[in-house]
Coordinates of C-alpha atoms and ligand atoms in Angstrom, one line a residue:
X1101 CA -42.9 94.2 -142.6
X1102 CA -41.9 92.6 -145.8
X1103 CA -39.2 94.4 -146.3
X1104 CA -37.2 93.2 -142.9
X1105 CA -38.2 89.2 -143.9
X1106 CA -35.5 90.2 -147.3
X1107 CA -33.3 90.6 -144.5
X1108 CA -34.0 86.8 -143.0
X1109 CA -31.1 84.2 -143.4
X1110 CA -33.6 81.6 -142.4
X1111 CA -32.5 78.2 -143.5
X1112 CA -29.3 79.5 -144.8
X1113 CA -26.0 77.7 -144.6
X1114 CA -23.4 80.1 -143.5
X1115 CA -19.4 79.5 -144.0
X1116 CA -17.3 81.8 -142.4
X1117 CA -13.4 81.2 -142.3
X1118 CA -11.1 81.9 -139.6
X1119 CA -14.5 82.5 -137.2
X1120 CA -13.4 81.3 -133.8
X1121 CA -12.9 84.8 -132.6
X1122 CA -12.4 88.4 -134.0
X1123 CA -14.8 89.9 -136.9
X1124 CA -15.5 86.3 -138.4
X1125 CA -16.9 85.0 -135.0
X1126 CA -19.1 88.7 -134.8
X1127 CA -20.7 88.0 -138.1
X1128 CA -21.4 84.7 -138.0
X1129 CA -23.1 85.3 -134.9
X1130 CA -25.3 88.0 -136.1
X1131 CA -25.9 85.3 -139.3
X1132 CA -27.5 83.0 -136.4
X1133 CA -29.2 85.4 -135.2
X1134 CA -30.9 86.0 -138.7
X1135 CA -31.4 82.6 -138.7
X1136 CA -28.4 81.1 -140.4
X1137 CA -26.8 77.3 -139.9
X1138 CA -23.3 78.5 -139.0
X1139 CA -20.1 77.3 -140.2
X1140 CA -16.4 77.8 -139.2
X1141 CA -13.1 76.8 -139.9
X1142 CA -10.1 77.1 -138.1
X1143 CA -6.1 76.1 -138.4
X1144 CA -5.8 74.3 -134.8
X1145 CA -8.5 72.0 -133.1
X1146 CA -7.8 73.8 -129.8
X1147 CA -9.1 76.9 -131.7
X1148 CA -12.1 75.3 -133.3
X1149 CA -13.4 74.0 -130.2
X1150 CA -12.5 77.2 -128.2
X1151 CA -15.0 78.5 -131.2
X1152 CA -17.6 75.8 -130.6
X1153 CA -17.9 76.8 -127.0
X1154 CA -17.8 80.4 -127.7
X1155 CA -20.7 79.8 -129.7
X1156 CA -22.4 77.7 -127.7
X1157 CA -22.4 80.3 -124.9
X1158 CA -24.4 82.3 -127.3
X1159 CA -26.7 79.3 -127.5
X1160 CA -25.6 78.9 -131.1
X1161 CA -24.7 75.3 -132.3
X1162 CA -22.2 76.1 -134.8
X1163 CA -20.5 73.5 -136.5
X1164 CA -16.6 73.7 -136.9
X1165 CA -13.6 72.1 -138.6
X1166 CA -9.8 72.3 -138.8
X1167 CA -9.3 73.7 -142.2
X1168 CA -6.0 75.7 -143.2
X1169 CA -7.7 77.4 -145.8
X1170 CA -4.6 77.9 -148.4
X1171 CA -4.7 73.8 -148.2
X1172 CA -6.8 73.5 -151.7
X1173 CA -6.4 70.1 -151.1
X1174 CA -8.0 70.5 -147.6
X1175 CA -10.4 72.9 -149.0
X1176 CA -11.8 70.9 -151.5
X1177 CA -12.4 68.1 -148.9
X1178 CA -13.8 70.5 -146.1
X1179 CA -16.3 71.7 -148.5
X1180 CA -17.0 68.1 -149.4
X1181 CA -17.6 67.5 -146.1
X1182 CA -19.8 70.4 -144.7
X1183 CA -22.0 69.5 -147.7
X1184 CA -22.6 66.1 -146.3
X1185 CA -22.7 67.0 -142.8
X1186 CA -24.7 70.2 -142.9
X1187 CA -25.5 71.0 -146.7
X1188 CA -24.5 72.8 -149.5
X1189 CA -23.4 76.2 -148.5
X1190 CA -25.6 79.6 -149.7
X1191 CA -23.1 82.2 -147.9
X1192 CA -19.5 82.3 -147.9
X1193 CA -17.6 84.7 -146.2
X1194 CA -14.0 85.0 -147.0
X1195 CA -12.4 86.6 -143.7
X1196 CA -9.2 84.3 -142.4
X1197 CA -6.7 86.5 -142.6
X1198 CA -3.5 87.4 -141.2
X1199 CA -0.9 90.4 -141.4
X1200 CA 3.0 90.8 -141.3
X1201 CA 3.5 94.7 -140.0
X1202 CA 7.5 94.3 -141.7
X1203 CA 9.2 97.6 -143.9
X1204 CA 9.0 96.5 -147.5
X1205 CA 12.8 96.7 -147.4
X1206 CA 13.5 94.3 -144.6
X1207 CA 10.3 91.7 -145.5
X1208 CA 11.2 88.4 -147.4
X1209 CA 9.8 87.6 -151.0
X1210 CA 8.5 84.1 -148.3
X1211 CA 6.9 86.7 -145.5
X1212 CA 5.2 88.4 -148.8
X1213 CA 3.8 85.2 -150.1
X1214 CA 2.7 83.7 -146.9
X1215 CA 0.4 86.7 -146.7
X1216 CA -0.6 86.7 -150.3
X1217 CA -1.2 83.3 -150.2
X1218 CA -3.7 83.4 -146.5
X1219 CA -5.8 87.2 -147.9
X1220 CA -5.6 86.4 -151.5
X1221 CA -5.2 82.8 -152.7
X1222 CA -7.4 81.5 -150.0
X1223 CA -10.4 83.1 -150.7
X1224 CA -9.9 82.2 -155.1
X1225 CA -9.6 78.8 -153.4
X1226 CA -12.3 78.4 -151.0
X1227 CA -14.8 80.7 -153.4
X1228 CA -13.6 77.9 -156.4
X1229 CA -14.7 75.2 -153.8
X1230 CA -18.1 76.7 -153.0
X1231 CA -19.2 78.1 -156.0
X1232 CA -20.4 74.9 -158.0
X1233 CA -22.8 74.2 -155.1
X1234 CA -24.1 77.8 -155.1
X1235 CA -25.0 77.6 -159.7
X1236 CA -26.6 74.3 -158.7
X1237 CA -29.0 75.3 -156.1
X1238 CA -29.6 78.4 -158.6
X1239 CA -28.4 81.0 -155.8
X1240 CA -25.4 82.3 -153.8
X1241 CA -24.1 85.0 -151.7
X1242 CA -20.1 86.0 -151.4
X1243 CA -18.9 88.0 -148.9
X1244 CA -15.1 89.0 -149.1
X1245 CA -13.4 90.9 -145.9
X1246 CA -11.0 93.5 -147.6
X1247 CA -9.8 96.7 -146.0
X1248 CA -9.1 100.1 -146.4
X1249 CA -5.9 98.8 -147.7
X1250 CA -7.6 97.8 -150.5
X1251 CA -7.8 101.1 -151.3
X1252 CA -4.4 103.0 -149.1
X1253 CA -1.4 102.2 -148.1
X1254 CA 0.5 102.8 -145.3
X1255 CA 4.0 102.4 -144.0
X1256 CA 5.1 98.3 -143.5
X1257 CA 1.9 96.9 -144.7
X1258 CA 3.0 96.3 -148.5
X1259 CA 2.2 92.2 -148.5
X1260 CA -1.5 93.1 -147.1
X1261 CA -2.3 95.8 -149.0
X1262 CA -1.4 94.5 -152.3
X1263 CA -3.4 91.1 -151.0
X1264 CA -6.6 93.4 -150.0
X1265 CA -6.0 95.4 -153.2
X1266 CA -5.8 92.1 -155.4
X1267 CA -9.3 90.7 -152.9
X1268 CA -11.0 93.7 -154.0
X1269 CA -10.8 93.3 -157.8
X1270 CA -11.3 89.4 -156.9
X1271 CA -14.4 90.3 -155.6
X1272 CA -15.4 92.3 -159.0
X1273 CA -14.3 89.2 -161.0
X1274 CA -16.6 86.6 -159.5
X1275 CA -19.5 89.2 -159.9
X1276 CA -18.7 89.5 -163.1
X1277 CA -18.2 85.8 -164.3
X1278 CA -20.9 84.1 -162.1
X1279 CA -23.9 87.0 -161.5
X1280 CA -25.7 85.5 -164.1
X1281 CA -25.9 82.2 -161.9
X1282 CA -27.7 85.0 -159.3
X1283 CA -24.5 84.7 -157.0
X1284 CA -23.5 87.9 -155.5
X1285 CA -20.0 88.3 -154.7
X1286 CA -19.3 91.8 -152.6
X1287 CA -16.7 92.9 -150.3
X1288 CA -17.0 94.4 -146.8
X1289 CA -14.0 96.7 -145.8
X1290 CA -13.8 97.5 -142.3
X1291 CA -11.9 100.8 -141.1
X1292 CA -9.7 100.0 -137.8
X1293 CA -11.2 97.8 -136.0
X1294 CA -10.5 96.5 -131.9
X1295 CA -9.5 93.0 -132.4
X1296 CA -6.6 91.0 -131.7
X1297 CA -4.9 92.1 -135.5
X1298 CA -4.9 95.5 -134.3
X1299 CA -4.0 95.3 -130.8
X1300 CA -0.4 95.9 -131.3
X1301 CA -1.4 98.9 -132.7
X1302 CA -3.7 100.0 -129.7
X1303 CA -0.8 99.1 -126.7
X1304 CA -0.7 101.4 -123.9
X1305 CA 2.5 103.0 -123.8
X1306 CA 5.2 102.6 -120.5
X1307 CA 4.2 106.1 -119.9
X1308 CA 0.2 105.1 -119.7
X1309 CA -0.4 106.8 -122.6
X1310 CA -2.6 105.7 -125.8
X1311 CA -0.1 103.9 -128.9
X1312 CA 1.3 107.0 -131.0
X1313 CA -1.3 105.4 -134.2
X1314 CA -4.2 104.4 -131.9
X1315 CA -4.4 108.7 -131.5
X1316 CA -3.7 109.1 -134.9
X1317 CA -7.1 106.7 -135.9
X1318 CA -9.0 108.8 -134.0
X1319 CA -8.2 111.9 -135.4
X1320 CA -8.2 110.6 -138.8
X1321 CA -12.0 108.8 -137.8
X1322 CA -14.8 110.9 -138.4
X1323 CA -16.4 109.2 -135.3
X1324 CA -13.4 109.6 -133.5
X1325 CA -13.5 105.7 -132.7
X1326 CA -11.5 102.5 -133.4
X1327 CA -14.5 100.3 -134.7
X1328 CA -16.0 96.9 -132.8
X1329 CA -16.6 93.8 -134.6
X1330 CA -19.9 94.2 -134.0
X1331 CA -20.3 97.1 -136.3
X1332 CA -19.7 95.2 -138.9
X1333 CA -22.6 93.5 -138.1
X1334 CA -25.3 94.6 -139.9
X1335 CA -23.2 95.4 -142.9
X1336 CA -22.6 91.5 -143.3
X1337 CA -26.3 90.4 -143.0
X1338 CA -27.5 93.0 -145.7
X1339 CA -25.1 91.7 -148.1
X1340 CA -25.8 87.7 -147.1
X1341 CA -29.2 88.3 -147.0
X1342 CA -31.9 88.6 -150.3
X1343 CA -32.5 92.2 -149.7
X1344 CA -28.7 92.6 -151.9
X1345 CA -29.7 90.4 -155.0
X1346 CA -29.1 93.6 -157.0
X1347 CA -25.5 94.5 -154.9
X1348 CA -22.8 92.6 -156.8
X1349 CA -18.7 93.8 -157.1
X1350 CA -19.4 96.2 -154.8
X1351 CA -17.1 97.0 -151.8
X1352 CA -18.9 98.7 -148.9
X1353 CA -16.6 100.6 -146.3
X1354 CA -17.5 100.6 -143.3
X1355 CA -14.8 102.7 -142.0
X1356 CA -16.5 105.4 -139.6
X1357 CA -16.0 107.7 -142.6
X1358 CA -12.0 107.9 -142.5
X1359 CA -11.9 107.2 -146.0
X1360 CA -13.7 110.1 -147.0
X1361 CA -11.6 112.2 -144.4
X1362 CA -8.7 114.2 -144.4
X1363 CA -8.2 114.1 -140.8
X1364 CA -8.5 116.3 -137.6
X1365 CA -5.7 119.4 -137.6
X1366 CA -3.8 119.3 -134.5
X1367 CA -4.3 121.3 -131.8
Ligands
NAP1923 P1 -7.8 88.1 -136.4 O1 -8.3 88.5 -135.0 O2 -6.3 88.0 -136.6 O3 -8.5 86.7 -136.8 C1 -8.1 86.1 -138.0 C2 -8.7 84.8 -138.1 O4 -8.3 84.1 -139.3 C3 -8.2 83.9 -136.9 O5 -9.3 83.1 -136.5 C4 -7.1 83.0 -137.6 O6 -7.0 81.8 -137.0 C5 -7.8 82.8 -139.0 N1 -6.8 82.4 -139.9 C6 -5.6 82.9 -140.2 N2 -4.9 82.2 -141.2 C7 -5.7 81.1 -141.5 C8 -5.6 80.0 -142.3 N3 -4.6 79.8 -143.1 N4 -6.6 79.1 -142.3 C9 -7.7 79.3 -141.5 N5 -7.9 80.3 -140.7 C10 -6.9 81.2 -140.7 O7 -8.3 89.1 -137.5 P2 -9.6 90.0 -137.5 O8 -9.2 91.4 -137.0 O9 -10.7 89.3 -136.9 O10 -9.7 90.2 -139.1 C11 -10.5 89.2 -139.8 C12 -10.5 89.7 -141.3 O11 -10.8 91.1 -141.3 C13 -9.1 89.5 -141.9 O12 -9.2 89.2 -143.2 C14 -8.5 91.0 -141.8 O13 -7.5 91.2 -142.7 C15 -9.7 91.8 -142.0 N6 -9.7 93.2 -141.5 C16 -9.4 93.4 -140.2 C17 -9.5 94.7 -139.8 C18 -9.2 95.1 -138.3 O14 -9.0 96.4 -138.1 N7 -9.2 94.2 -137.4 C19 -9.8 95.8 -140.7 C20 -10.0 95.4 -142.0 C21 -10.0 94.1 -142.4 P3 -5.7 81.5 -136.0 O15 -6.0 82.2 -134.8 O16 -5.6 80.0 -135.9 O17 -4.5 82.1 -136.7
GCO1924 C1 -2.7 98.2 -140.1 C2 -4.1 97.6 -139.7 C3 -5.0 97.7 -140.9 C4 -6.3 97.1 -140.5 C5 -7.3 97.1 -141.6 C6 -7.7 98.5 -142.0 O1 -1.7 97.7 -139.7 O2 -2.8 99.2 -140.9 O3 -3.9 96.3 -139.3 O4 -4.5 97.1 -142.0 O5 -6.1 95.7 -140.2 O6 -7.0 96.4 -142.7 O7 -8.8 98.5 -142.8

């Protein structure tokens, strides 16, 4: 039974960005669930709150803020704050994020930043902003959402898969420089999941039938499924949890398997 207590986030604080809904709100739910103090940030009010009551109807009292998190400026004093309000935070979850489906040709240098700046600046920013808390209570635990485009590419995706290709050497870089302050910093990168970044992709066609690259993710998936936030579930509280004090740089896919597959022949 030991071994499942290494699991426990028991009188952990948890921050996890851009967690009103989507992947972020599915992990930091399963944090509570493990025990967690949850923590979420958001761009609008109206989100946040739409958040708090999501939470809430899970009976989990999370505690949100309107934080843009490419502000440093408004980093810096959200951080500030949540250590006041609810203490000095033991997991950080990098997962705002945002994508601009645009052919490299036809993006602007401004489209490329803006996504550089919300899946790669952000989290340097918000992990500078946590960190210092993290060496002073003598432990920490970093959690960055990448993607199989940290690894691939793929037609009109060049801003985010340079971002999630510069997040997953990030990642590396804060295990490297700050393991010996027993702060983990991993990456979790999630094959194609249902949420609403993907949902363009998954849009019934005029003629009912399933989006040309929704069939294409299942025959390139192993398990012949689009993902659920939830599976990323379990994923998240192994790394956030003691039972990964010896995980650090590491990227776990959890992908279904299509990154180790070359895809279904067609019929
Ligand atoms: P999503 O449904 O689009 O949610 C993204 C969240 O990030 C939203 O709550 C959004 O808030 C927030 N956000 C965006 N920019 C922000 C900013 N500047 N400051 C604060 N919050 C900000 O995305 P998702 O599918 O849940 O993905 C979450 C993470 O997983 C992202 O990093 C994404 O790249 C990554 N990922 C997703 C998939 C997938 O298939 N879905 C696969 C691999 C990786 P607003 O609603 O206010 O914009
Ligand atoms: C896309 C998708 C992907 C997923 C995810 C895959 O347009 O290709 O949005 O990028 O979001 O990152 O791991």
């Amino acid at each position: 039974m030991a071994i499942l207590n290494s699991f426990s986030l028991e009188g952990k604080v948890a921050l996890v960005t851009g967690a009103s809904y989507g992947i972020g709100f599915a992990i930091a739910t399963a944090y509570a669930e493990a025990g967690a103090t949850i923590v979420f940030n958001d761009i609008k009010q109206e989100l946040v709150d739409k958040g708090i009551a999501a939470y809430k109807e899970k009976g989990i009292e999370a505690h949100g803020y309107v934080c843009d998190v490419t502000n440093e400026e408004a980093v810096n004093a959200f951080v500030k704050k949540v250590e006041e309000e609810v203490g000095v935070i033991d997991i950080l979850v990098n997962n705002a994020g945002i994508i601009k489906r645009v052919p490299m040709l036809e993006m602007s240098a401004e489209a490329f930043r803006q996504v550089i700046d919300v899946d790669l600046n952000a989290p340097f920013i918000v992990s500078k902003a946590v960190i210092p808390g993290m060496i002073k209570k003598g432990h920490g635990k970093i959690i960055n959402i990448c993607s199989m485009m940290s690894e691939l590419g793929r037609e009109t995706v060049s801003a985010y898969a340079a971002a999630k290709g510069g997040l997953k050497m990030l990642t590396r870089n804060i295990a490297s420089e700050y393991g010996e302050y027993n702060i983990q910093c991993n990456g979790i990168g999630p094959g194609y999941i249902a949420t609403p970044q993907t949902a363009p992709l998954r849009e019934i066609q005029p003629d009912g039938s399933r989006h040309p690259f929704d069939q294409f993710i299942i025959a390139k998936t192993p398990a012949a499924r689009w993902g659920v936030a939830e599976d990323l579930q379990g994923p998240a509280v192994f790394l956030a949890s003691d039972a990964s004090d010896f995980v650090n740089g590491h990227v776990l896919y959890v992908d279904g398997g299509i990154l180790a597959y070359i895809g279904k022949q067609p019929q």
